[in-house]
Coordinates of C-alpha atoms in Angstrom, one line a residue:
M1 CA 107.9 94.4 119.5
L2 CA 106.0 94.6 116.1
R3 CA 108.0 91.7 114.7
F4 CA 106.9 89.6 117.8
V5 CA 103.3 90.6 117.2
A6 CA 103.6 89.8 113.5
A7 CA 105.0 86.4 114.3
F8 CA 102.1 85.8 116.7
L9 CA 99.6 86.7 114.1
F10 CA 101.3 84.4 111.5
S11 CA 101.5 81.5 114.0
S12 CA 97.7 81.3 113.8
L13 CA 97.9 80.3 110.2
L14 CA 100.7 77.7 110.5
P15 CA 98.3 74.8 109.9
V16 CA 97.6 76.0 106.4
T17 CA 101.1 76.9 105.4
T18 CA 101.7 73.3 104.3
F19 CA 99.2 73.9 101.4
A20 CA 101.9 75.5 99.2
Q21 CA 104.4 72.8 100.2
Q22 CA 101.9 70.1 99.3
A23 CA 101.2 71.7 95.9
A24 CA 104.9 72.0 95.1
D25 CA 105.6 68.4 96.2
A26 CA 102.6 67.0 94.3
V27 CA 102.5 69.2 91.2
A28 CA 106.2 70.0 90.6
P29 CA 108.6 68.1 92.8
E30 CA 111.6 69.5 91.0
I31 CA 110.6 73.0 92.2
A32 CA 110.3 71.9 95.9
S33 CA 113.9 70.6 95.8
S34 CA 115.5 73.5 94.0
Q35 CA 114.4 76.5 96.0
E36 CA 113.1 77.6 99.4
I37 CA 109.3 77.0 100.0
K38 CA 107.7 79.3 102.6
S39 CA 106.5 76.6 105.0
S40 CA 108.9 78.0 107.7
G41 CA 107.0 81.3 107.6
K42 CA 110.1 83.2 106.6
P43 CA 110.4 85.3 103.4
V44 CA 112.4 84.0 100.5
Q45 CA 115.5 86.2 100.0
S46 CA 117.5 86.9 96.9
Q47 CA 120.0 89.4 95.4
S48 CA 119.2 89.5 91.7
W49 CA 115.6 88.7 90.7
M50 CA 112.4 87.2 92.2
V51 CA 109.0 85.9 91.2
A52 CA 106.0 85.3 93.4
V53 CA 103.4 83.4 91.4
A54 CA 100.1 81.6 92.2
H55 CA 101.2 78.1 91.0
P56 CA 104.6 76.3 91.2
L57 CA 104.7 75.5 87.5
A58 CA 103.9 79.1 86.5
A59 CA 106.5 80.3 89.0
K60 CA 109.1 78.0 87.5
A61 CA 108.2 79.2 83.9
A62 CA 108.7 82.8 85.0
A63 CA 111.9 82.0 86.9
D64 CA 113.5 80.1 84.0
V65 CA 112.9 83.2 81.8
L66 CA 114.7 85.4 84.3
R67 CA 117.6 83.0 84.5
E68 CA 118.0 83.3 80.7
G69 CA 118.2 87.1 81.0
G70 CA 114.6 87.9 80.1
T71 CA 112.8 90.9 81.5
A72 CA 110.0 91.1 84.1
G73 CA 107.6 91.5 81.2
D74 CA 108.9 88.3 79.6
A75 CA 108.4 86.5 82.8
A76 CA 104.9 87.8 83.2
I77 CA 104.0 86.4 79.8
A78 CA 105.4 83.0 80.5
A79 CA 103.7 82.9 83.8
Q80 CA 100.3 83.8 82.4
F81 CA 100.4 81.2 79.6
M82 CA 101.2 78.6 82.2
L83 CA 98.5 79.8 84.7
G84 CA 95.9 79.5 81.9
L85 CA 96.7 75.8 81.8
V86 CA 97.3 74.8 85.4
E87 CA 95.0 77.2 87.2
P88 CA 92.2 77.5 84.5
Q89 CA 89.5 78.2 87.1
S90 CA 91.2 81.6 87.9
S91 CA 92.6 83.1 84.7
G92 CA 93.6 82.4 81.1
L93 CA 93.4 83.4 77.5
G94 CA 89.6 83.8 77.7
G95 CA 89.8 86.5 80.4
G96 CA 91.4 89.9 81.1
A97 CA 94.1 91.5 83.3
F98 CA 95.7 94.7 84.5
F99 CA 99.4 95.2 84.2
V100 CA 101.5 97.6 86.3
H101 CA 105.1 98.1 85.3
F102 CA 108.1 100.0 86.6
D103 CA 110.8 100.6 84.0
A104 CA 114.2 100.9 85.8
A105 CA 116.0 102.5 82.9
S106 CA 113.6 105.4 82.5
G107 CA 112.3 105.5 86.1
T108 CA 108.8 105.5 84.8
L109 CA 105.6 103.7 86.0
S110 CA 103.0 102.7 83.5
T111 CA 99.8 100.6 83.4
L112 CA 98.2 98.5 80.6
D113 CA 94.5 97.8 80.6
G114 CA 93.6 94.4 79.2
R115 CA 90.1 94.3 80.7
E116 CA 87.3 92.7 78.7
T117 CA 84.8 94.8 76.9
A118 CA 81.0 94.5 76.4
P119 CA 79.8 93.4 73.0
L120 CA 78.6 96.2 70.7
A121 CA 75.2 94.5 70.7
A122 CA 74.9 94.6 74.5
T123 CA 72.3 96.8 76.0
P124 CA 71.8 98.1 79.6
Q125 CA 69.0 95.5 79.9
L126 CA 71.4 92.6 79.2
F127 CA 71.0 91.1 82.7
Q128 CA 67.3 91.9 83.3
D129 CA 64.2 89.8 82.8
E130 CA 61.2 90.8 80.8
Q131 CA 59.8 92.8 83.7
G132 CA 63.1 94.8 84.0
E133 CA 64.2 93.0 87.2
P134 CA 67.8 91.8 87.6
L135 CA 68.5 88.2 86.8
K136 CA 69.8 85.9 89.6
F137 CA 73.6 85.9 89.5
F138 CA 74.2 82.4 88.3
D139 CA 71.4 82.5 85.8
A140 CA 73.3 85.3 84.2
V141 CA 76.8 83.7 84.6
V142 CA 76.5 80.3 83.0
G143 CA 76.5 80.5 79.2
G144 CA 77.3 83.0 76.5
R145 CA 75.4 86.0 77.9
S146 CA 78.1 86.9 80.5
V147 CA 81.1 86.6 78.1
G148 CA 83.0 89.8 77.3
T149 CA 85.6 90.3 74.6
P150 CA 88.8 88.7 76.1
G151 CA 91.7 91.0 76.6
T152 CA 94.5 88.7 77.9
P153 CA 96.1 87.6 74.6
A154 CA 96.2 91.2 73.3
L155 CA 97.6 92.4 76.6
L156 CA 100.4 89.8 76.5
A157 CA 101.3 90.9 73.0
A158 CA 101.4 94.5 74.1
I159 CA 103.6 93.6 77.1
H160 CA 106.0 91.9 74.8
Q161 CA 106.1 94.8 72.3
R162 CA 106.8 97.3 75.1
H163 CA 108.8 95.4 77.7
G164 CA 109.9 92.1 76.2
K165 CA 113.4 90.9 75.2
L166 CA 113.2 87.1 74.6
D167 CA 111.5 85.5 71.6
W168 CA 107.7 85.4 71.9
A169 CA 107.6 81.7 70.9
R170 CA 110.1 80.9 73.7
L171 CA 107.7 82.4 76.2
I172 CA 104.9 80.2 75.0
A173 CA 107.0 77.0 74.9
P174 CA 106.8 75.9 78.6
A175 CA 103.0 76.0 78.6
K176 CA 102.7 74.3 75.2
R177 CA 105.1 71.5 76.3
T178 CA 103.3 71.1 79.6
A179 CA 99.9 70.9 77.9
R180 CA 101.1 68.0 75.8
Q181 CA 103.1 66.2 78.4
G182 CA 100.5 66.8 81.2
F183 CA 100.6 68.2 84.7
R184 CA 99.4 66.9 88.0
V185 CA 96.0 68.3 89.1
S186 CA 96.6 70.4 92.2
P187 CA 94.6 70.1 95.4
R188 CA 93.0 73.5 94.8
M189 CA 92.0 72.8 91.2
A190 CA 90.5 69.4 92.2
A191 CA 88.5 70.9 95.0
S192 CA 87.3 73.7 92.8
V193 CA 86.1 71.2 90.1
E194 CA 84.3 69.1 92.7
A195 CA 82.5 72.1 94.2
D196 CA 81.3 73.4 90.8
A197 CA 80.6 70.1 89.1
E198 CA 77.0 70.7 88.4
R199 CA 77.6 73.9 86.5
L200 CA 80.7 72.5 84.7
A201 CA 78.5 69.7 83.4
R202 CA 76.3 72.1 81.4
H203 CA 78.7 72.6 78.5
P204 CA 80.0 69.4 76.7
A205 CA 83.6 70.5 76.1
T206 CA 83.9 71.7 79.7
A207 CA 82.4 68.5 81.1
T208 CA 84.7 66.3 79.0
Y209 CA 87.8 68.1 80.3
F210 CA 86.9 68.6 84.0
L211 CA 84.5 65.7 84.6
P212 CA 85.9 62.7 82.7
D213 CA 83.4 59.8 82.9
G214 CA 81.0 62.1 84.6
E215 CA 83.1 62.5 87.8
P216 CA 85.2 65.4 89.0
I217 CA 88.8 64.9 88.1
P218 CA 90.8 63.6 91.1
V219 CA 93.7 65.4 92.7
H220 CA 97.2 64.4 91.3
T221 CA 95.7 63.1 88.0
L222 CA 98.0 63.6 85.1
L223 CA 96.0 66.0 82.9
K224 CA 96.8 66.8 79.3
N225 CA 95.3 69.6 77.2
E226 CA 96.0 69.0 73.5
P227 CA 93.5 71.8 72.3
Y228 CA 95.4 74.3 74.5
A229 CA 98.7 73.2 72.9
Q230 CA 97.2 73.6 69.5
T231 CA 95.9 77.1 70.4
L232 CA 99.4 78.1 71.6
T233 CA 100.9 76.8 68.4
M234 CA 98.6 79.1 66.5
L235 CA 99.7 82.0 68.6
E236 CA 103.4 81.5 68.2
N237 CA 103.5 84.1 65.4
G238 CA 101.2 86.6 67.2
V239 CA 97.6 86.8 68.5
E240 CA 95.9 87.6 65.2
P241 CA 94.2 84.1 65.1
F242 CA 92.6 84.8 68.4
Y243 CA 91.0 88.0 67.3
R244 CA 90.4 87.5 63.6
G245 CA 91.0 83.9 62.8
S246 CA 89.7 80.4 63.5
I247 CA 90.0 80.8 67.3
A248 CA 87.8 83.9 67.1
E249 CA 85.2 82.0 65.1
E250 CA 85.1 79.2 67.6
I251 CA 84.7 81.6 70.5
V252 CA 81.8 83.4 68.8
T253 CA 80.1 80.2 67.7
T254 CA 80.3 78.8 71.3
V255 CA 79.0 82.0 72.9
Q256 CA 76.1 82.5 70.5
S257 CA 75.0 78.8 70.3
F258 CA 74.7 78.0 74.0
A259 CA 70.9 77.5 73.8
A260 CA 70.1 77.9 77.5
N261 CA 71.7 81.4 77.8
P262 CA 73.2 82.7 74.5
G263 CA 75.4 85.7 74.2
V264 CA 75.8 88.5 71.6
L265 CA 79.6 88.5 71.3
S266 CA 80.6 88.8 67.6
M267 CA 83.6 88.7 65.3
A268 CA 83.5 92.5 65.1
D269 CA 83.9 92.7 68.9
L270 CA 87.0 90.6 68.8
A271 CA 88.5 92.4 65.8
A272 CA 88.0 95.8 67.4
Y273 CA 89.6 94.9 70.8
E274 CA 92.4 97.2 72.0
V275 CA 94.7 97.3 75.0
K276 CA 94.8 100.7 76.5
Q277 CA 97.8 102.4 78.2
R278 CA 96.5 104.5 81.1
E279 CA 97.9 106.8 83.6
P280 CA 98.7 105.1 87.0
V281 CA 96.6 106.2 90.0
C282 CA 98.8 107.0 93.0
A283 CA 97.9 107.9 96.5
A284 CA 100.3 109.3 99.2
Y285 CA 100.8 107.2 102.3
R286 CA 103.4 107.8 105.0
G287 CA 106.1 109.1 102.6
H288 CA 105.2 106.5 99.9
D289 CA 103.2 106.6 96.7
V290 CA 100.9 103.7 96.5
C291 CA 100.3 103.3 92.7
G292 CA 98.2 101.0 90.6
M293 CA 95.5 100.7 88.0
G294 CA 93.0 103.4 87.4
P295 CA 89.5 103.2 85.9
P296 CA 87.9 100.8 84.9
S297 CA 89.5 99.4 88.0
S298 CA 88.4 100.7 91.3
G299 CA 91.4 99.0 93.0
A300 CA 94.0 101.7 93.2
L301 CA 91.4 104.4 93.9
T302 CA 89.7 102.5 96.8
V303 CA 93.0 101.2 98.3
G304 CA 94.4 104.7 98.1
Q305 CA 91.3 106.1 99.8
I306 CA 91.4 103.6 102.6
L307 CA 95.1 104.5 103.3
G308 CA 94.7 108.2 102.8
Q309 CA 91.8 108.4 105.2
I310 CA 93.7 106.7 108.0
E311 CA 97.1 108.4 107.5
Q312 CA 96.4 111.0 110.2
F313 CA 96.3 108.2 112.9
N314 CA 99.4 106.6 114.4
F315 CA 99.0 102.9 113.5
A316 CA 102.6 102.0 114.5
E317 CA 101.7 103.0 118.0
M318 CA 98.5 100.9 118.0
G319 CA 99.8 97.7 116.6
P320 CA 97.9 94.9 114.7
L321 CA 96.0 93.5 117.6
N322 CA 94.5 96.9 118.7
V323 CA 90.8 97.0 118.1
K324 CA 91.0 100.8 117.6
A325 CA 93.2 100.1 114.5
W326 CA 90.5 97.9 113.0
L327 CA 87.8 100.4 113.9
L328 CA 89.7 102.9 111.7
I329 CA 90.4 100.5 108.9
G330 CA 86.9 99.1 108.9
D331 CA 85.1 102.4 108.7
S332 CA 87.7 103.9 106.3
S333 CA 87.0 101.0 104.0
R334 CA 83.2 101.6 104.3
L335 CA 83.7 105.2 103.3
A336 CA 85.9 104.3 100.3
F337 CA 83.4 101.6 99.2
A338 CA 80.6 104.2 99.3
D339 CA 82.5 106.4 96.9
R340 CA 83.3 103.3 94.8
G341 CA 79.6 102.5 94.5
R342 CA 78.7 106.0 93.5
Y343 CA 81.5 107.2 91.2
M344 CA 83.7 104.4 89.9
A345 CA 83.3 102.9 86.4
D346 CA 84.9 102.9 83.0
S347 CA 86.0 106.5 82.7
D348 CA 85.9 106.3 78.9
Y349 CA 82.1 106.2 79.2
V350 CA 81.3 108.2 82.3
P351 CA 82.9 111.3 83.8
M352 CA 84.8 110.4 87.0
P353 CA 86.4 112.6 89.7
T354 CA 89.5 110.4 89.6
K355 CA 91.9 113.0 90.9
G356 CA 89.5 114.3 93.5
L357 CA 88.9 110.9 94.9
V358 CA 92.6 110.6 96.1
D359 CA 93.2 114.3 96.7
P360 CA 95.0 114.5 100.1
A361 CA 92.7 117.3 101.3
Y362 CA 89.6 115.4 100.4
L363 CA 90.9 112.2 102.1
S364 CA 91.9 114.2 105.2
N365 CA 88.3 115.5 105.4
R366 CA 86.8 112.1 105.0
G367 CA 89.3 110.7 107.6
A368 CA 88.0 113.2 110.1
L369 CA 84.8 111.2 110.1
L370 CA 86.8 108.4 111.7
A371 CA 87.5 110.3 115.0
G372 CA 84.7 108.7 117.0
E373 CA 84.9 105.8 119.4
M374 CA 82.2 103.7 117.8
A375 CA 81.5 102.3 114.4
L376 CA 79.9 104.9 112.0
T377 CA 76.1 104.5 112.1
E378 CA 75.7 105.9 108.6
V379 CA 78.1 105.9 105.6
A380 CA 77.5 108.0 102.5
P381 CA 79.5 108.9 99.4
G382 CA 81.5 112.1 99.7
Q383 CA 81.7 115.0 97.4
P384 CA 85.2 115.0 95.7
E385 CA 86.3 117.8 93.5
W386 CA 85.6 117.2 89.8
D387 CA 87.9 118.3 87.1
H388 CA 85.0 118.5 84.6
A389 CA 81.3 118.7 84.7
A390 CA 79.8 116.4 87.4
L391 CA 76.9 114.0 86.7
D392 CA 74.5 112.6 89.2
Y393 CA 74.8 108.8 89.7
A394 CA 72.9 106.3 91.7
D395 CA 74.7 103.7 93.9
D396 CA 75.8 100.5 92.3
E397 CA 75.0 97.0 93.6
S398 CA 77.0 94.8 91.3
L399 CA 78.3 91.5 92.7
E400 CA 82.0 90.6 92.1
L401 CA 82.9 87.1 93.2
P402 CA 86.4 85.9 93.5
S403 CA 88.3 83.8 91.0
T404 CA 91.4 85.6 90.0
S405 CA 95.2 85.2 90.2
H406 CA 98.1 87.5 90.9
F407 CA 101.8 87.6 90.5
S408 CA 104.6 89.9 91.4
I409 CA 108.0 90.0 89.6
V410 CA 111.3 91.9 89.9
D411 CA 114.1 91.2 87.3
A412 CA 117.8 91.6 87.6
A413 CA 117.7 95.1 86.0
G414 CA 115.3 96.4 88.6
N415 CA 112.2 96.3 86.4
A416 CA 109.0 95.4 88.4
V417 CA 105.7 93.9 87.4
S418 CA 102.4 93.6 89.4
M419 CA 99.8 91.8 87.4
T420 CA 96.3 90.7 88.4
T421 CA 94.5 88.4 86.0
T422 CA 91.0 86.9 85.9
I423 CA 88.1 85.2 84.2
E424 CA 85.8 86.6 87.0
N425 CA 83.8 83.8 88.8
G426 CA 85.4 80.4 89.2
F427 CA 85.6 78.7 85.8
G428 CA 84.1 81.9 84.3
S429 CA 81.1 81.3 82.0
R430 CA 81.8 77.6 82.2
L431 CA 82.2 77.6 78.4
M432 CA 85.4 75.9 77.2
V433 CA 86.8 76.8 73.8
A434 CA 90.1 75.6 72.2
G435 CA 91.5 74.4 75.5
F436 CA 90.6 77.5 77.7
L437 CA 87.6 78.8 79.5
L438 CA 85.7 82.0 78.6
N439 CA 85.1 84.7 81.1
N440 CA 81.9 85.8 82.7
E441 CA 83.2 89.3 83.1
L442 CA 80.1 91.1 82.0
T443 CA 78.5 90.2 85.3
D444 CA 80.8 92.8 87.0
F445 CA 78.5 95.4 85.5
S446 CA 75.5 96.5 87.5
F447 CA 72.5 94.4 86.6
R448 CA 70.3 97.5 87.1
S449 CA 70.9 100.4 84.7
H450 CA 69.0 103.0 86.8
R451 CA 67.8 103.5 90.3
D452 CA 64.7 105.7 90.8
G453 CA 65.4 107.2 87.4
T454 CA 69.0 108.0 88.1
P455 CA 71.6 106.2 86.0
I456 CA 74.2 103.9 87.5
A457 CA 77.8 104.6 86.4
N458 CA 78.7 100.9 86.1
R459 CA 75.7 100.0 83.9
V460 CA 76.1 97.9 80.8
E461 CA 76.9 99.8 77.6
P462 CA 78.3 98.7 74.2
G463 CA 82.1 98.4 74.2
K464 CA 82.4 99.5 77.8
R465 CA 84.7 97.8 80.3
P466 CA 83.1 96.6 83.6
R467 CA 84.4 98.0 86.8
S468 CA 86.9 95.8 88.6
S469 CA 88.3 95.5 92.1
M470 CA 91.7 94.1 90.9
A471 CA 94.4 96.1 92.5
P472 CA 97.9 95.3 91.2
T473 CA 100.1 97.7 93.2
I474 CA 103.6 99.0 93.2
V475 CA 104.5 101.1 96.2
M476 CA 107.1 103.8 95.4
K477 CA 109.4 105.8 97.6
D478 CA 111.6 108.5 96.3
G479 CA 110.8 107.5 92.8
K480 CA 111.7 103.9 93.1
P481 CA 109.7 100.7 93.8
V482 CA 109.9 99.3 97.3
F483 CA 106.9 96.9 97.5
V484 CA 105.1 95.0 94.8
V485 CA 101.8 93.4 95.8
G486 CA 98.4 92.2 94.7
S487 CA 95.7 89.5 95.3
P488 CA 92.7 87.8 93.9
G489 CA 89.5 87.8 96.0
G490 CA 86.7 89.7 94.2
S491 CA 85.8 93.0 95.9
R492 CA 87.7 91.9 99.0
I493 CA 90.9 92.3 96.9
I494 CA 90.8 95.9 98.0
G495 CA 90.8 95.1 101.7
Y496 CA 93.5 92.4 101.3
V497 CA 95.9 94.7 99.5
A498 CA 95.3 97.7 101.8
Q499 CA 95.8 95.5 104.9
T500 CA 99.0 94.0 103.5
I501 CA 100.4 97.5 102.8
I502 CA 99.6 98.5 106.4
N503 CA 101.1 95.3 107.7
H504 CA 104.3 96.1 105.9
I505 CA 104.6 99.9 106.2
D506 CA 103.0 100.5 109.6
W507 CA 103.6 97.2 111.5
G508 CA 107.0 96.3 110.1
M509 CA 106.0 92.8 108.8
D510 CA 108.3 91.2 106.2
P511 CA 106.4 90.2 103.0
Q512 CA 105.7 86.6 104.1
L513 CA 104.3 87.7 107.5
A514 CA 102.4 90.5 105.7
V515 CA 100.5 88.3 103.3
A516 CA 99.9 85.5 105.8
A517 CA 98.5 87.6 108.6
P518 CA 94.8 86.9 109.4
H519 CA 92.3 88.9 107.4
L520 CA 89.7 91.4 108.7
V521 CA 87.6 93.0 105.9
N522 CA 84.8 95.4 106.1
R523 CA 83.2 96.7 102.8
F524 CA 79.5 97.5 103.6
G525 CA 79.2 97.4 107.4
T526 CA 79.7 93.8 108.3
F527 CA 83.2 92.9 109.5
D528 CA 84.3 89.6 108.0
L529 CA 86.9 87.9 110.2
E530 CA 89.0 85.0 108.9
E531 CA 87.8 81.9 110.7
S532 CA 90.2 79.7 112.6
T533 CA 92.8 82.5 113.0
S534 CA 93.6 85.0 115.8
A535 CA 91.4 87.5 114.1
I536 CA 88.5 85.8 115.9
R537 CA 89.9 87.1 119.2
L538 CA 88.7 90.6 118.1
Q539 CA 85.1 89.6 117.5
E540 CA 83.6 90.5 120.8
A541 CA 85.4 93.9 120.9
L542 CA 84.3 94.7 117.4
E543 CA 80.7 93.8 118.3
E544 CA 80.9 96.2 121.2
L545 CA 81.9 98.9 118.8
G546 CA 78.6 98.4 116.9
Y547 CA 79.7 96.1 114.1
E548 CA 77.9 93.0 112.9
V549 CA 80.7 90.4 112.7
N550 CA 80.9 87.3 110.5
A551 CA 83.5 84.6 110.8
R552 CA 84.2 83.0 107.4
P553 CA 87.0 81.7 105.1
L554 CA 88.9 84.6 103.5
T555 CA 91.0 83.0 100.8
S556 CA 93.2 85.6 99.4
G557 CA 96.1 84.9 97.1
L558 CA 98.5 87.6 97.9
H559 CA 102.0 87.7 96.4
A560 CA 104.4 90.3 97.5
I561 CA 108.0 91.4 96.9
A562 CA 109.9 93.9 99.0
I563 CA 112.8 95.7 97.4
T564 CA 115.2 96.6 100.2
P565 CA 118.8 98.0 100.4
D566 CA 119.9 94.4 101.2
G567 CA 118.1 92.7 98.3
L568 CA 114.7 91.2 97.6
E569 CA 112.3 89.5 100.0
G570 CA 109.3 87.7 98.8
G571 CA 106.1 86.2 100.3
A572 CA 103.4 84.0 98.9
D573 CA 100.0 83.5 100.4
P574 CA 99.8 80.2 102.4
R575 CA 96.1 80.0 101.7
R576 CA 96.8 79.0 98.0
E577 CA 99.4 77.2 96.1
G578 CA 101.8 80.0 95.0
I579 CA 105.5 80.0 95.8
V580 CA 108.4 82.4 95.6
I581 CA 111.6 81.8 93.6
G582 CA 114.6 84.1 93.7
E583 CA 118.3 84.1 93.0

């Protein structure tokens, strides 16, 4: 019965499932002819290895690495170098990422934090005007002020050192070759450029690349990027030039010299950057451990809270079209986001009740608030147990807009990778350097430092990492990975990932159905329903429960792999251009 319901839900998205097929046909025809594309709505199946990546060329780069005997870590590196070229609006060398890894040989799960950092010269007033009031979002974004120290190159080097097998230069080669030979501009990239043309025009190097002759670059244009190829050549022996050499100098000059909105990033910031290995955050859910990235990410904590609070309710009995299920999910999300806004930030800078936030007893008590028949009229942060002295924080109001990418990978040895990567807003700061865009990640901090005299945990501080919603996730059962998933989408990432896990575990959807199902997301009280899908059928019922409802596009970019006794099954979000390849 649940498979039938899942198929019904998926059928409402069939008109957009051709997007990935179009991207594969137009951008990389050889891929479309060499493996199964998900236009049928069925998961891709394989026995040995699998990649689910946000762009066909990046998927091919990762798949080729695995065919040569490389590891999941190697494939992640190759995918990221290619994504920075062919999906520059979403991620790249000028940004940051979170990496979750399962090592099959040792049976251990680990995470690497490649998040950007605030410059040492940054102050809590970085995004305030002379009167101490927060700047408007895009006044802060465009230019050098919003640029944090990039972490992606250092993260890729750390991945290779810990989990790599093939030669580093081999992993760079596909992106370098494609940058010189050119690639066809995809439908999504062309649409993104057209929508943001006015801001892209504000920086000469950015305008030259994306707006040749003053016009947005058309879809299917053969686009070359020689500066990116030169940057990759400089990185073939390591990432030192990026953090201490000529690339670093070019980054700093560009950030500091953007007259309309200069930044304070310095050579010292780049030279001091470090990737951090952190303990995974795991939350129990129906016999599974849902594991991901801890602070400075709010992703694993908030996903874990949503799931932990609803665990006491029988979702399998309700099914995905039951409005009661969405009442529970919606209010559980609101409770989790209340805790997120109060407590979550970079735990190197502020004390956090990390363990208390996902303690089963705490989540059970919070879940008891969901027992009513109507939407909660008031939602407030809870009082989790602290493992150290607690501090009083005010609620955050930072805005996190979507422009991110995600990929999931499982190699032949059973190693698994879930990696979410970003430059924050679409096209980041809109500053282009050495063939790649610089992030605007600092706008993930709260623009306010205090509220009524009480400090905000996610305020700007020198060297601090801004809070993120990225939620690369590996779901474990009996000590082994069974589901690898993640998504872009700003703060809606949390809802997308939680819903996909519920789709798979509670409602029996295979990975393709799970990522394609219509979205319903509630963070702060308003229920966002994905327009032009069957989710709209729940609008009236949700309104009767007391919710304000908003129909809108909800463009996730979920990529998921299920590891089953019979092999691997993969799904890629039909809303974007990603594909699954497996053998």
